[in-house]
mmCIF file with all atom_site columns, C-alpha atoms in Angstrom:
data_model
loop_
_atom_site.group_PDB
_atom_site.id
_atom_site.type_symbol
_atom_site.label_atom_id
_atom_site.label_alt_id
_atom_site.label_comp_id
_atom_site.label_asym_id
_atom_site.label_entity_id
_atom_site.label_seq_id
_atom_site.pdbx_PDB_ins_code
_atom_site.Cartn_x
_atom_site.Cartn_y
_atom_site.Cartn_z
_atom_site.occupancy
_atom_site.B_iso_or_equiv
_atom_site.pdbx_formal_charge
_atom_site.auth_seq_id
_atom_site.auth_comp_id
_atom_site.auth_asym_id
_atom_site.auth_atom_id
_atom_site.pdbx_PDB_model_num
ATOM 1   C CA . MET A 1 1   ? 30.759  255.815 46.294 1.00 0.00 ? 26  MET A CA 1
ATOM 2   C CA . ASN A 1 2   ? 32.865  254.925 43.278 1.00 0.00 ? 27  ASN A CA 1
ATOM 3   C CA . ASN A 1 3   ? 34.648  251.756 42.257 1.00 0.00 ? 28  ASN A CA 1
ATOM 4   C CA . LYS A 1 4   ? 37.227  250.296 39.878 1.00 0.00 ? 29  LYS A CA 1
ATOM 5   C CA . ILE A 1 5   ? 35.286  247.160 38.997 1.00 0.00 ? 30  ILE A CA 1
ATOM 6   C CA . LYS A 1 6   ? 35.236  247.836 35.243 1.00 0.00 ? 31  LYS A CA 1
ATOM 7   C CA . GLU A 1 7   ? 39.005  248.419 35.023 1.00 0.00 ? 32  GLU A CA 1
ATOM 8   C CA . LEU A 1 8   ? 39.806  245.453 37.259 1.00 0.00 ? 33  LEU A CA 1
ATOM 9   C CA . ARG A 1 9   ? 37.467  243.224 35.265 1.00 0.00 ? 34  ARG A CA 1
ATOM 10  C CA . ALA A 1 10  ? 39.216  244.189 32.040 1.00 0.00 ? 35  ALA A CA 1
ATOM 11  C CA . LYS A 1 11  ? 42.616  243.623 33.665 1.00 0.00 ? 36  LYS A CA 1
ATOM 12  C CA . HIS A 1 12  ? 41.594  240.099 34.784 1.00 0.00 ? 37  HIS A CA 1
ATOM 13  C CA . ASN A 1 13  ? 39.854  239.323 31.466 1.00 0.00 ? 38  ASN A CA 1
ATOM 14  C CA . LEU A 1 14  ? 36.539  238.765 33.164 1.00 0.00 ? 39  LEU A CA 1
ATOM 15  C CA . THR A 1 15  ? 33.148  239.456 31.635 1.00 0.00 ? 40  THR A CA 1
ATOM 16  C CA . GLN A 1 16  ? 30.272  240.835 33.669 1.00 0.00 ? 41  GLN A CA 1
ATOM 17  C CA . LEU A 1 17  ? 28.715  237.382 33.555 1.00 0.00 ? 42  LEU A CA 1
ATOM 18  C CA . ASP A 1 18  ? 31.918  235.736 34.874 1.00 0.00 ? 43  ASP A CA 1
ATOM 19  C CA . LEU A 1 19  ? 32.140  238.182 37.779 1.00 0.00 ? 44  LEU A CA 1
ATOM 20  C CA . ALA A 1 20  ? 28.432  237.772 38.529 1.00 0.00 ? 45  ALA A CA 1
ATOM 21  C CA . LYS A 1 21  ? 28.881  234.003 38.700 1.00 0.00 ? 46  LYS A CA 1
ATOM 22  C CA . LEU A 1 22  ? 31.943  234.310 40.938 1.00 0.00 ? 47  LEU A CA 1
ATOM 23  C CA . VAL A 1 23  ? 30.191  236.504 43.496 1.00 0.00 ? 48  VAL A CA 1
ATOM 24  C CA . ASP A 1 24  ? 26.764  234.865 43.085 1.00 0.00 ? 49  ASP A CA 1
ATOM 25  C CA . VAL A 1 25  ? 24.719  237.855 41.965 1.00 0.00 ? 50  VAL A CA 1
ATOM 26  C CA . ARG A 1 26  ? 22.781  238.617 38.789 1.00 0.00 ? 51  ARG A CA 1
ATOM 27  C CA . ARG A 1 27  ? 24.595  240.268 35.864 1.00 0.00 ? 52  ARG A CA 1
ATOM 28  C CA . GLU A 1 28  ? 22.337  243.283 36.258 1.00 0.00 ? 53  GLU A CA 1
ATOM 29  C CA . THR A 1 29  ? 23.838  243.937 39.705 1.00 0.00 ? 54  THR A CA 1
ATOM 30  C CA . ILE A 1 30  ? 27.336  244.142 38.209 1.00 0.00 ? 55  ILE A CA 1
ATOM 31  C CA . VAL A 1 31  ? 26.005  246.596 35.582 1.00 0.00 ? 56  VAL A CA 1
ATOM 32  C CA . PHE A 1 32  ? 24.500  248.798 38.314 1.00 0.00 ? 57  PHE A CA 1
ATOM 33  C CA . LEU A 1 33  ? 27.725  248.626 40.351 1.00 0.00 ? 58  LEU A CA 1
ATOM 34  C CA . GLU A 1 34  ? 29.896  249.628 37.398 1.00 0.00 ? 59  GLU A CA 1
ATOM 35  C CA . LYS A 1 35  ? 27.632  252.564 36.602 1.00 0.00 ? 60  LYS A CA 1
ATOM 36  C CA . GLY A 1 36  ? 27.929  253.676 40.258 1.00 0.00 ? 61  GLY A CA 1
ATOM 37  C CA . LYS A 1 37  ? 24.170  253.420 40.682 1.00 0.00 ? 62  LYS A CA 1
ATOM 38  C CA . TYR A 1 38  ? 24.302  250.942 43.526 1.00 0.00 ? 63  TYR A CA 1
ATOM 39  C CA . ASN A 1 39  ? 26.334  250.731 46.738 1.00 0.00 ? 64  ASN A CA 1
ATOM 40  C CA . PRO A 1 40  ? 26.941  247.055 47.503 1.00 0.00 ? 65  PRO A CA 1
ATOM 41  C CA . SER A 1 41  ? 26.545  245.414 50.895 1.00 0.00 ? 66  SER A CA 1
ATOM 42  C CA . LEU A 1 42  ? 29.727  244.824 52.877 1.00 0.00 ? 67  LEU A CA 1
ATOM 43  C CA . LYS A 1 43  ? 29.548  241.110 51.987 1.00 0.00 ? 68  LYS A CA 1
ATOM 44  C CA . LEU A 1 44  ? 29.306  241.765 48.239 1.00 0.00 ? 69  LEU A CA 1
ATOM 45  C CA . ALA A 1 45  ? 32.079  244.380 48.376 1.00 0.00 ? 70  ALA A CA 1
ATOM 46  C CA . TYR A 1 46  ? 34.254  241.855 50.242 1.00 0.00 ? 71  TYR A CA 1
ATOM 47  C CA . ASP A 1 47  ? 33.455  239.063 47.759 1.00 0.00 ? 72  ASP A CA 1
ATOM 48  C CA . ILE A 1 48  ? 34.332  241.297 44.792 1.00 0.00 ? 73  ILE A CA 1
ATOM 49  C CA . SER A 1 49  ? 37.619  242.415 46.354 1.00 0.00 ? 74  SER A CA 1
ATOM 50  C CA . VAL A 1 50  ? 38.488  238.765 47.061 1.00 0.00 ? 75  VAL A CA 1
ATOM 51  C CA . VAL A 1 51  ? 37.970  237.941 43.367 1.00 0.00 ? 76  VAL A CA 1
ATOM 52  C CA . PHE A 1 52  ? 40.499  240.658 42.414 1.00 0.00 ? 77  PHE A CA 1
ATOM 53  C CA . ARG A 1 53  ? 42.783  239.776 45.371 1.00 0.00 ? 78  ARG A CA 1
ATOM 54  C CA . LEU A 1 54  ? 42.681  243.341 46.632 1.00 0.00 ? 79  LEU A CA 1
ATOM 55  C CA . LYS A 1 55  ? 41.535  245.134 49.770 1.00 0.00 ? 80  LYS A CA 1
ATOM 56  C CA . ILE A 1 56  ? 37.983  246.517 49.771 1.00 0.00 ? 81  ILE A CA 1
ATOM 57  C CA . GLU A 1 57  ? 39.305  250.109 49.857 1.00 0.00 ? 82  GLU A CA 1
ATOM 58  C CA . ASP A 1 58  ? 41.370  249.428 46.716 1.00 0.00 ? 83  ASP A CA 1
ATOM 59  C CA . VAL A 1 59  ? 38.218  248.513 44.789 1.00 0.00 ? 84  VAL A CA 1
ATOM 60  C CA . PHE A 1 60  ? 35.645  250.819 46.378 1.00 0.00 ? 85  PHE A CA 1
ATOM 61  C CA . PHE A 1 61  ? 36.405  254.412 47.331 1.00 0.00 ? 86  PHE A CA 1
ATOM 62  C CA . PHE A 1 62  ? 34.773  257.751 47.997 1.00 0.00 ? 87  PHE A CA 1
ATOM 63  C CA . ASP A 1 63  ? 35.373  260.663 45.612 1.00 0.00 ? 88  ASP A CA 1
ATOM 64  C CA . MET B 2 1   ? -11.603 223.462 29.843 1.00 0.00 ? 9   MET B CA 1
ATOM 65  C CA . LEU B 2 2   ? -10.083 220.056 30.586 1.00 0.00 ? 10  LEU B CA 1
ATOM 66  C CA . TYR B 2 3   ? -9.633  219.391 26.861 1.00 0.00 ? 11  TYR B CA 1
ATOM 67  C CA . ILE B 2 4   ? -7.973  222.778 26.459 1.00 0.00 ? 12  ILE B CA 1
ATOM 68  C CA . SER B 2 5   ? -5.583  222.065 29.350 1.00 0.00 ? 13  SER B CA 1
ATOM 69  C CA . ILE B 2 6   ? -4.678  218.668 27.878 1.00 0.00 ? 14  ILE B CA 1
ATOM 70  C CA . PHE B 2 7   ? -4.161  220.180 24.432 1.00 0.00 ? 15  PHE B CA 1
ATOM 71  C CA . VAL B 2 8   ? -1.879  222.926 25.815 1.00 0.00 ? 16  VAL B CA 1
ATOM 72  C CA . LEU B 2 9   ? 0.144   220.374 27.796 1.00 0.00 ? 17  LEU B CA 1
ATOM 73  C CA . ASP B 2 10  ? 0.502   218.182 24.698 1.00 0.00 ? 18  ASP B CA 1
ATOM 74  C CA . LEU B 2 11  ? 1.594   221.199 22.686 1.00 0.00 ? 19  LEU B CA 1
ATOM 75  C CA . HIS B 2 12  ? 4.165   222.164 25.324 1.00 0.00 ? 20  HIS B CA 1
ATOM 76  C CA . ASN B 2 13  ? 5.533   218.601 25.402 1.00 0.00 ? 21  ASN B CA 1
ATOM 77  C CA . LEU B 2 14  ? 5.770   218.634 21.603 1.00 0.00 ? 22  LEU B CA 1
ATOM 78  C CA . THR B 2 15  ? 7.695   221.922 21.602 1.00 0.00 ? 23  THR B CA 1
ATOM 79  C CA . VAL B 2 16  ? 10.023  220.618 24.357 1.00 0.00 ? 24  VAL B CA 1
ATOM 80  C CA . LYS B 2 17  ? 10.832  217.598 22.183 1.00 0.00 ? 25  LYS B CA 1
ATOM 81  C CA . THR B 2 18  ? 11.236  219.447 18.900 1.00 0.00 ? 26  THR B CA 1
ATOM 82  C CA . MET B 2 19  ? 12.595  222.886 19.798 1.00 0.00 ? 27  MET B CA 1
ATOM 83  C CA . LYS B 2 20  ? 15.873  223.612 21.538 1.00 0.00 ? 28  LYS B CA 1
ATOM 84  C CA . ASN B 2 21  ? 15.314  227.343 22.023 1.00 0.00 ? 29  ASN B CA 1
ATOM 85  C CA . ARG B 2 22  ? 13.547  227.748 25.379 1.00 0.00 ? 30  ARG B CA 1
ATOM 86  C CA . LYS B 2 23  ? 12.411  231.301 24.550 1.00 0.00 ? 31  LYS B CA 1
ATOM 87  C CA . LYS B 2 24  ? 10.639  230.154 21.394 1.00 0.00 ? 32  LYS B CA 1
ATOM 88  C CA . ARG B 2 25  ? 9.078   227.248 23.303 1.00 0.00 ? 33  ARG B CA 1
ATOM 89  C CA . PHE B 2 26  ? 7.656   229.582 25.944 1.00 0.00 ? 34  PHE B CA 1
ATOM 90  C CA . MET B 2 27  ? 6.372   231.967 23.273 1.00 0.00 ? 35  MET B CA 1
ATOM 91  C CA . ILE B 2 28  ? 4.617   229.244 21.283 1.00 0.00 ? 36  ILE B CA 1
ATOM 92  C CA . THR B 2 29  ? 3.022   227.731 24.389 1.00 0.00 ? 37  THR B CA 1
ATOM 93  C CA . PHE B 2 30  ? 1.941   231.135 25.718 1.00 0.00 ? 38  PHE B CA 1
ATOM 94  C CA . ILE B 2 31  ? 0.483   232.359 22.420 1.00 0.00 ? 39  ILE B CA 1
ATOM 95  C CA . SER B 2 32  ? -1.359  229.048 22.016 1.00 0.00 ? 40  SER B CA 1
ATOM 96  C CA . ILE B 2 33  ? -2.832  229.378 25.511 1.00 0.00 ? 41  ILE B CA 1
ATOM 97  C CA . MET B 2 34  ? -3.955  232.938 24.798 1.00 0.00 ? 42  MET B CA 1
ATOM 98  C CA . VAL B 2 35  ? -5.461  232.123 21.383 1.00 0.00 ? 43  VAL B CA 1
ATOM 99  C CA . ILE B 2 36  ? -7.225  229.000 22.618 1.00 0.00 ? 44  ILE B CA 1
ATOM 100 C CA . SER B 2 37  ? -8.550  230.693 25.773 1.00 0.00 ? 45  SER B CA 1
ATOM 101 C CA . LEU B 2 38  ? -9.808  233.741 23.874 1.00 0.00 ? 46  LEU B CA 1
ATOM 102 C CA . GLY B 2 39  ? -11.333 231.473 21.225 1.00 0.00 ? 47  GLY B CA 1
ATOM 103 C CA . TYR B 2 40  ? -13.079 229.433 23.900 1.00 0.00 ? 48  TYR B CA 1
ATOM 104 C CA . ILE B 2 41  ? -14.421 232.564 25.640 1.00 0.00 ? 49  ILE B CA 1
ATOM 105 C CA . TYR B 2 42  ? -15.514 233.978 22.261 1.00 0.00 ? 50  TYR B CA 1
ATOM 106 C CA . LEU B 2 43  ? -17.427 230.803 21.389 1.00 0.00 ? 51  LEU B CA 1
ATOM 107 C CA . ASP B 2 44  ? -18.945 230.634 24.860 1.00 0.00 ? 52  ASP B CA 1
ATOM 108 C CA . LYS B 2 45  ? -19.982 234.258 25.308 1.00 0.00 ? 53  LYS B CA 1
ATOM 109 C CA . GLY B 2 46  ? -20.114 235.582 21.746 1.00 0.00 ? 54  GLY B CA 1
ATOM 110 C CA . THR B 2 47  ? -19.078 239.020 20.581 1.00 0.00 ? 55  THR B CA 1
ATOM 111 C CA . GLU B 2 48  ? -20.489 240.813 23.674 1.00 0.00 ? 56  GLU B CA 1
ATOM 112 C CA . LEU B 2 49  ? -17.293 240.040 25.542 1.00 0.00 ? 57  LEU B CA 1
ATOM 113 C CA . PHE B 2 50  ? -15.227 242.189 23.213 1.00 0.00 ? 58  PHE B CA 1
ATOM 114 C CA . LYS B 2 51  ? -17.173 245.369 23.780 1.00 0.00 ? 59  LYS B CA 1
ATOM 115 C CA . GLY B 2 52  ? -16.538 248.235 26.213 1.00 0.00 ? 60  GLY B CA 1
ATOM 116 C CA . LEU B 2 53  ? -15.400 247.325 29.713 1.00 0.00 ? 61  LEU B CA 1
ATOM 117 C CA . GLU B 2 54  ? -15.144 243.598 28.967 1.00 0.00 ? 62  GLU B CA 1
ATOM 118 C CA . LEU B 2 55  ? -12.674 244.363 26.189 1.00 0.00 ? 63  LEU B CA 1
ATOM 119 C CA . ILE B 2 56  ? -10.571 246.459 28.586 1.00 0.00 ? 64  ILE B CA 1
ATOM 120 C CA . ILE B 2 57  ? -10.510 243.589 31.095 1.00 0.00 ? 65  ILE B CA 1
ATOM 121 C CA . VAL B 2 58  ? -9.485  241.082 28.385 1.00 0.00 ? 66  VAL B CA 1
ATOM 122 C CA . LEU B 2 59  ? -6.733  243.494 27.294 1.00 0.00 ? 67  LEU B CA 1
ATOM 123 C CA . LEU B 2 60  ? -5.536  243.923 30.897 1.00 0.00 ? 68  LEU B CA 1
ATOM 124 C CA . ILE B 2 61  ? -5.389  240.123 31.328 1.00 0.00 ? 69  ILE B CA 1
ATOM 125 C CA . THR B 2 62  ? -3.425  239.825 28.058 1.00 0.00 ? 70  THR B CA 1
ATOM 126 C CA . ILE B 2 63  ? -0.943  242.548 29.067 1.00 0.00 ? 71  ILE B CA 1
ATOM 127 C CA . ALA B 2 64  ? -0.480  241.010 32.543 1.00 0.00 ? 72  ALA B CA 1
ATOM 128 C CA . GLY B 2 65  ? 0.083   237.616 30.890 1.00 0.00 ? 73  GLY B CA 1
ATOM 129 C CA . ILE B 2 66  ? 2.690   238.999 28.473 1.00 0.00 ? 74  ILE B CA 1
ATOM 130 C CA . ILE B 2 67  ? 4.585   240.788 31.279 1.00 0.00 ? 75  ILE B CA 1
ATOM 131 C CA . ALA B 2 68  ? 4.502   237.642 33.430 1.00 0.00 ? 76  ALA B CA 1
ATOM 132 C CA . LEU B 2 69  ? 5.860   235.639 30.476 1.00 0.00 ? 77  LEU B CA 1
ATOM 133 C CA . ILE B 2 70  ? 8.724   238.097 29.917 1.00 0.00 ? 78  ILE B CA 1
ATOM 134 C CA . ARG B 2 71  ? 9.634   237.826 33.607 1.00 0.00 ? 79  ARG B CA 1
ATOM 135 C CA . VAL B 2 72  ? 9.599   234.016 33.455 1.00 0.00 ? 80  VAL B CA 1
ATOM 136 C CA . ILE B 2 73  ? 11.875  234.084 30.383 1.00 0.00 ? 81  ILE B CA 1
ATOM 137 C CA . LYS B 2 74  ? 14.325  236.433 32.144 1.00 0.00 ? 82  LYS B CA 1
ATOM 138 C CA . LYS B 2 75  ? 14.410  234.277 35.273 1.00 0.00 ? 83  LYS B CA 1
ATOM 139 C CA . ASP B 2 76  ? 14.844  231.178 33.132 1.00 0.00 ? 84  ASP B CA 1
ATOM 140 C CA . LYS B 2 77  ? 17.772  232.817 31.319 1.00 0.00 ? 85  LYS B CA 1
ATOM 141 C CA . ASN B 2 78  ? 19.454  233.685 34.638 1.00 0.00 ? 86  ASN B CA 1
ATOM 142 C CA . LEU B 2 79  ? 19.055  230.120 35.886 1.00 0.00 ? 87  LEU B CA 1
ATOM 143 C CA . ASN B 2 80  ? 20.460  228.736 32.619 1.00 0.00 ? 88  ASN B CA 1
ATOM 144 C CA . GLU B 2 81  ? 23.535  230.944 32.997 1.00 0.00 ? 89  GLU B CA 1
ATOM 145 C CA . GLY B 2 82  ? 24.074  229.657 36.527 1.00 0.00 ? 90  GLY B CA 1
ATOM 146 C CA . LEU B 2 83  ? 23.083  232.962 38.138 1.00 0.00 ? 91  LEU B CA 1
ATOM 147 C CA . PRO B 2 84  ? 20.705  233.341 41.094 1.00 0.00 ? 92  PRO B CA 1
ATOM 148 C CA . GLU B 2 85  ? 17.063  234.320 40.553 1.00 0.00 ? 93  GLU B CA 1
ATOM 149 C CA . ASP B 2 86  ? 17.297  237.023 43.220 1.00 0.00 ? 94  ASP B CA 1
ATOM 150 C CA . ASP B 2 87  ? 20.115  238.914 44.882 1.00 0.00 ? 95  ASP B CA 1
ATOM 151 C CA . GLU B 2 88  ? 20.543  241.922 47.179 1.00 0.00 ? 96  GLU B CA 1
ATOM 152 C CA . LEU B 2 89  ? 19.848  244.488 44.439 1.00 0.00 ? 97  LEU B CA 1
ATOM 153 C CA . SER B 2 90  ? 16.712  242.760 43.144 1.00 0.00 ? 98  SER B CA 1
ATOM 154 C CA . THR B 2 91  ? 15.426  242.439 46.726 1.00 0.00 ? 99  THR B CA 1
ATOM 155 C CA . LYS B 2 92  ? 15.933  246.178 47.306 1.00 0.00 ? 100 LYS B CA 1
ATOM 156 C CA . ILE B 2 93  ? 14.187  246.992 44.015 1.00 0.00 ? 101 ILE B CA 1
ATOM 157 C CA . LYS B 2 94  ? 11.316  244.713 45.044 1.00 0.00 ? 102 LYS B CA 1
ATOM 158 C CA . TYR B 2 95  ? 10.887  246.446 48.423 1.00 0.00 ? 103 TYR B CA 1
ATOM 159 C CA . LYS B 2 96  ? 11.060  249.921 46.929 1.00 0.00 ? 104 LYS B CA 1
ATOM 160 C CA . SER B 2 97  ? 8.691   249.197 44.034 1.00 0.00 ? 105 SER B CA 1
ATOM 161 C CA . GLY B 2 98  ? 6.368   247.368 46.449 1.00 0.00 ? 106 GLY B CA 1
ATOM 162 C CA . TYR B 2 99  ? 6.037   250.545 48.496 1.00 0.00 ? 107 TYR B CA 1
ATOM 163 C CA . TYR B 2 100 ? 5.262   252.706 45.444 1.00 0.00 ? 108 TYR B CA 1
ATOM 164 C CA . ALA B 2 101 ? 2.831   250.127 44.059 1.00 0.00 ? 109 ALA B CA 1
ATOM 165 C CA . TYR B 2 102 ? 1.042   249.961 47.415 1.00 0.00 ? 110 TYR B CA 1
ATOM 166 C CA . MET B 2 103 ? 0.628   253.741 47.557 1.00 0.00 ? 111 MET B CA 1
ATOM 167 C CA . ALA B 2 104 ? -0.540  253.949 43.919 1.00 0.00 ? 112 ALA B CA 1
ATOM 168 C CA . THR B 2 105 ? -2.957  251.033 44.385 1.00 0.00 ? 113 THR B CA 1
ATOM 169 C CA . MET B 2 106 ? -4.611  252.759 47.353 1.00 0.00 ? 114 MET B CA 1
ATOM 170 C CA . TYR B 2 107 ? -5.386  255.779 45.174 1.00 0.00 ? 115 TYR B CA 1
ATOM 171 C CA . ILE B 2 108 ? -6.591  253.516 42.352 1.00 0.00 ? 116 ILE B CA 1
ATOM 172 C CA . TRP B 2 109 ? -9.060  251.785 44.709 1.00 0.00 ? 117 TRP B CA 1
ATOM 173 C CA . VAL B 2 110 ? -10.356 255.167 45.886 1.00 0.00 ? 118 VAL B CA 1
ATOM 174 C CA . ILE B 2 111 ? -10.902 256.191 42.241 1.00 0.00 ? 119 ILE B CA 1
ATOM 175 C CA . ILE B 2 112 ? -12.590 252.848 41.486 1.00 0.00 ? 120 ILE B CA 1
ATOM 176 C CA . PHE B 2 113 ? -14.993 253.294 44.424 1.00 0.00 ? 121 PHE B CA 1
ATOM 177 C CA . ILE B 2 114 ? -15.772 256.854 43.315 1.00 0.00 ? 122 ILE B CA 1
ATOM 178 C CA . LEU B 2 115 ? -16.504 255.613 39.773 1.00 0.00 ? 123 LEU B CA 1
ATOM 179 C CA . LYS B 2 116 ? -18.336 252.456 40.907 1.00 0.00 ? 124 LYS B CA 1
ATOM 180 C CA . ASP B 2 117 ? -21.472 253.358 38.937 1.00 0.00 ? 125 ASP B CA 1
ATOM 181 C CA . LEU B 2 118 ? -19.553 252.931 35.684 1.00 0.00 ? 126 LEU B CA 1
ATOM 182 C CA . PHE B 2 119 ? -19.086 249.201 36.344 1.00 0.00 ? 127 PHE B CA 1
ATOM 183 C CA . PRO B 2 120 ? -21.868 246.790 35.348 1.00 0.00 ? 128 PRO B CA 1
ATOM 184 C CA . ASP B 2 121 ? -21.446 244.603 38.461 1.00 0.00 ? 129 ASP B CA 1
ATOM 185 C CA . LYS B 2 122 ? -19.278 244.061 41.543 1.00 0.00 ? 130 LYS B CA 1
ATOM 186 C CA . GLN B 2 123 ? -17.278 241.224 39.949 1.00 0.00 ? 131 GLN B CA 1
ATOM 187 C CA . SER B 2 124 ? -16.130 243.463 37.085 1.00 0.00 ? 132 SER B CA 1
ATOM 188 C CA . MET B 2 125 ? -15.205 246.204 39.548 1.00 0.00 ? 133 MET B CA 1
ATOM 189 C CA . LEU B 2 126 ? -13.183 243.899 41.810 1.00 0.00 ? 134 LEU B CA 1
ATOM 190 C CA . GLY B 2 127 ? -11.618 241.982 38.909 1.00 0.00 ? 135 GLY B CA 1
ATOM 191 C CA . GLY B 2 128 ? -10.645 245.188 37.126 1.00 0.00 ? 136 GLY B CA 1
ATOM 192 C CA . GLY B 2 129 ? -9.191  246.621 40.340 1.00 0.00 ? 137 GLY B CA 1
ATOM 193 C CA . ILE B 2 130 ? -7.116  243.540 41.028 1.00 0.00 ? 138 ILE B CA 1
ATOM 194 C CA . LEU B 2 131 ? -5.830  243.485 37.443 1.00 0.00 ? 139 LEU B CA 1
ATOM 195 C CA . LEU B 2 132 ? -4.958  247.182 37.612 1.00 0.00 ? 140 LEU B CA 1
ATOM 196 C CA . SER B 2 133 ? -3.116  246.578 40.895 1.00 0.00 ? 141 SER B CA 1
ATOM 197 C CA . ALA B 2 134 ? -1.054  243.837 39.231 1.00 0.00 ? 142 ALA B CA 1
ATOM 198 C CA . LEU B 2 135 ? -0.212  246.128 36.313 1.00 0.00 ? 143 LEU B CA 1
ATOM 199 C CA . ILE B 2 136 ? 0.722   248.960 38.678 1.00 0.00 ? 144 ILE B CA 1
ATOM 200 C CA . SER B 2 137 ? 3.158   246.670 40.489 1.00 0.00 ? 145 SER B CA 1
ATOM 201 C CA . PHE B 2 138 ? 4.817   245.771 37.151 1.00 0.00 ? 146 PHE B CA 1
ATOM 202 C CA . VAL B 2 139 ? 5.013   249.441 36.139 1.00 0.00 ? 147 VAL B CA 1
ATOM 203 C CA . ALA B 2 140 ? 6.384   250.491 39.566 1.00 0.00 ? 148 ALA B CA 1
ATOM 204 C CA . LYS B 2 141 ? 9.087   247.833 39.318 1.00 0.00 ? 149 LYS B CA 1
ATOM 205 C CA . TYR B 2 142 ? 10.035  249.010 35.825 1.00 0.00 ? 150 TYR B CA 1
ATOM 206 C CA . PHE B 2 143 ? 10.383  252.658 36.892 1.00 0.00 ? 151 PHE B CA 1
ATOM 207 C CA . VAL B 2 144 ? 12.212  251.895 40.133 1.00 0.00 ? 152 VAL B CA 1
ATOM 208 C CA . LYS B 2 145 ? 14.686  249.742 38.206 1.00 0.00 ? 153 LYS B CA 1
ATOM 209 C CA . LYS B 2 146 ? 15.151  252.400 35.550 1.00 0.00 ? 154 LYS B CA 1
ATOM 210 C CA . ASN B 2 147 ? 15.736  255.218 38.026 1.00 0.00 ? 155 ASN B CA 1
ATOM 211 C CA . PHE B 2 148 ? 17.492  253.248 40.731 1.00 0.00 ? 156 PHE B CA 1
ATOM 212 C CA . TYR B 2 149 ? 20.274  255.224 42.359 1.00 0.00 ? 157 TYR B CA 1
ATOM 213 C CA . GLU B 2 150 ? 21.628  254.554 45.806 1.00 0.00 ? 158 GLU B CA 1
#
């Protein structure tokens, strides 16, 4: 699974630390997500999409 | 030992008062504990402790202590930044590395029992095995984290 977290973060002027704080995970988790090394749980995917005010499928998608 | 404990506590309190950098404070306290403990053991048991198997055990304890300290510093940093200590990814890494560490430790114990004649006594054998198990769990966690892909 792929995602647009890095682009959306840049668009919203958020650092990895800011996003990690907003969704209550460690910064390392955001790093792993951006590298596509980790598929988040439904709850985390939902929380991240809420931060960017988008639908889950607009943030996370299959190639 | 009581005097050593009091001295280390005093030293930690002094560093808390004088130093703002938490990392440096941890380092100074940890190094002091290591130096004082090794000094005490050296005075108590003499140079025999730092030969052969005993030296390996002291080294294993030191390495385990350093790794534990690094982990405490990382957790402390996360807490300072307002981030959680654990989350879903760290839990998954823990489970996965726990499995690998368990498997590796079983083999290590088999090897230790095969080589039991090399150990001077049962305490050294058990102590060494437990220390090795701890180190294996640290190593497993490092490799699982490095190669994590899901």
